[in-house]
Amino acid sequence: MNPGHGTRPLSDTVHVSATLDKATAENFPVAPAFLPRAWRDGLTAVYGYARLVDDIGDGDLAPGGRDAVLLGLDPAAVDDRLAMLDAFETDLLRVFGSADGPPRHPLLLALQPVVRAHRLTPEPFLGLIEANRQDQRVTRYETYGDLVAYCGLSANPVGRLVLSLTGTSTPERIRLSDAVCTALQIVEHLQDVAEDLDRDRIYLPAQDMRRFHVSEADLAAPSAGASVRALVAYEAERAARLLDDGVPLVGSVHGRLRLLLAGFVGGGRAALRAVTAAGFDVLPGPPRPTKSGLLREVAAVLRTAPRKR
């Protein structure tokens, strides 16, 4: 069957569902049921795209090479991350009307009507691909500014897409969304220090590691010593300030979108509380917020976000 046309084989349907099901592990709700159906469909399609490109960059694709085949490559190419990202970018351009036909990957095929309905541009999608290319070349970040620039590719495009999907994008909201998304990315990095190190990546700025006398060997320990805990606490405080900076975004919108954005900010705060509750020892495994903790934080954001009329 031509992968760009007709009904998808059951195996592809299961394959896509396995990618989308990863949304349950995120710190924030991806497409909650209280949103209008069109928004849910759009957010799910964008999440599927972002999740797949991250899985390519992290080497977390399902075994068997099916994603490579869907992108027109040999199954063995699934282990060549740069080749997969290049093929993925080519398929993305099909979403935006490339002359050689419709998208081949089912997640990109699902994205196409969303792009058309909301007149989305390629730039944020390309940014996510470039972030994953950077992950293949850059495994350490010297300064906090370097890390923030990386988040501008790896996280901020998602927030910008949410604003575009909901028809609420303005320069000021984009600025506030960028603060929230950068914070969420930093929080995720703090939760995943050990996992990232297993991939030979460190998202803790080298300058800060030297300041707190933390070595890479310290990050490989089964549990964190005092210096690592102090470093994680310092970076957590930075992320908390960014989340605080982004709270006015929640107050700038109304209705169900207000609740969704409060979920993003509250999810970040709940994750930071989980990191704090673990004594900033993130090395045994990612500290995860509880559902009740998430709901408390979302309620707090809704109470305190300044309303703009």
mmCIF file of N, CA and C in Angstrom, residues 1 7-19 62 66-67 70 105-106:
data_model
loop_
_atom_site.group_PDB
_atom_site.id
_atom_site.type_symbol
_atom_site.label_atom_id
_atom_site.label_comp_id
_atom_site.label_asym_id
_atom_site.label_seq_id
_atom_site.Cartn_x
_atom_site.Cartn_y
_atom_site.Cartn_z
ATOM 1 N N MET A 1 0.846 -1.198 0.000
ATOM 2 C CA MET A 1 0.000 0.000 0.000
ATOM 3 C C MET A 1 0.875 1.239 0.000
ATOM 4 N N THR A 7 -6.551 3.682 3.823
ATOM 5 C CA THR A 7 -6.627 3.287 5.220
ATOM 6 C C THR A 7 -5.307 2.691 5.668
ATOM 7 N N ARG A 8 -4.868 3.097 6.857
ATOM 8 C CA ARG A 8 -3.600 2.603 7.386
ATOM 9 C C ARG A 8 -3.725 1.154 7.841
ATOM 10 N N PRO A 9 -2.678 0.334 7.638
ATOM 11 C CA PRO A 9 -2.694 -1.015 8.195
ATOM 12 C C PRO A 9 -2.816 -0.956 9.710
ATOM 13 N N LEU A 10 -3.393 -2.006 10.285
ATOM 14 C CA LEU A 10 -3.560 -2.058 11.731
ATOM 15 C C LEU A 10 -2.233 -1.858 12.442
ATOM 16 N N SER A 11 -1.141 -2.423 11.898
ATOM 17 C CA SER A 11 0.153 -2.301 12.555
ATOM 18 C C SER A 11 0.570 -0.843 12.667
ATOM 19 N N ASP A 12 0.264 -0.029 11.642
ATOM 20 C CA ASP A 12 0.601 1.388 11.691
ATOM 21 C C ASP A 12 -0.271 2.122 12.702
ATOM 22 N N THR A 13 -1.540 1.725 12.805
ATOM 23 C CA THR A 13 -2.425 2.339 13.791
ATOM 24 C C THR A 13 -1.904 2.095 15.206
ATOM 25 N N VAL A 14 -1.498 0.873 15.480
ATOM 26 C CA VAL A 14 -0.933 0.541 16.790
ATOM 27 C C VAL A 14 0.378 1.292 16.998
ATOM 28 N N HIS A 15 1.164 1.379 15.951
ATOM 29 C CA HIS A 15 2.452 2.059 16.003
ATOM 30 C C HIS A 15 2.260 3.532 16.387
ATOM 31 N N VAL A 16 1.304 4.189 15.749
ATOM 32 C CA VAL A 16 1.020 5.588 16.046
ATOM 33 C C VAL A 16 0.486 5.739 17.466
ATOM 34 N N SER A 17 -0.411 4.848 17.865
ATOM 35 C CA SER A 17 -0.975 4.929 19.217
ATOM 36 C C SER A 17 0.099 4.807 20.279
ATOM 37 N N ALA A 18 1.097 3.971 20.034
ATOM 38 C CA ALA A 18 2.175 3.803 21.003
ATOM 39 C C ALA A 18 2.944 5.102 21.197
ATOM 40 N N THR A 19 3.098 5.874 20.132
ATOM 41 C CA THR A 19 3.768 7.168 20.242
ATOM 42 C C THR A 19 2.902 8.164 21.002
ATOM 43 N N ALA A 62 10.444 2.629 18.033
ATOM 44 C CA ALA A 62 10.080 1.218 18.204
ATOM 45 C C ALA A 62 11.015 0.340 17.379
ATOM 46 N N ARG A 66 10.201 0.298 11.477
ATOM 47 C CA ARG A 66 8.996 0.696 10.762
ATOM 48 C C ARG A 66 8.991 2.191 10.435
ATOM 49 N N ASP A 67 9.481 3.031 11.366
ATOM 50 C CA ASP A 67 9.493 4.469 11.100
ATOM 51 C C ASP A 67 10.402 4.803 9.921
ATOM 52 N N LEU A 70 8.478 3.934 6.767
ATOM 53 C CA LEU A 70 7.438 4.926 6.505
ATOM 54 C C LEU A 70 8.011 6.205 5.915
ATOM 55 N N HIS A 105 4.606 9.459 6.560
ATOM 56 C CA HIS A 105 4.438 8.952 7.930
ATOM 57 C C HIS A 105 3.032 9.297 8.421
ATOM 58 N N PRO A 106 2.331 8.343 9.040
ATOM 59 C CA PRO A 106 0.951 8.610 9.460
ATOM 60 C C PRO A 106 0.820 9.768 10.449
#
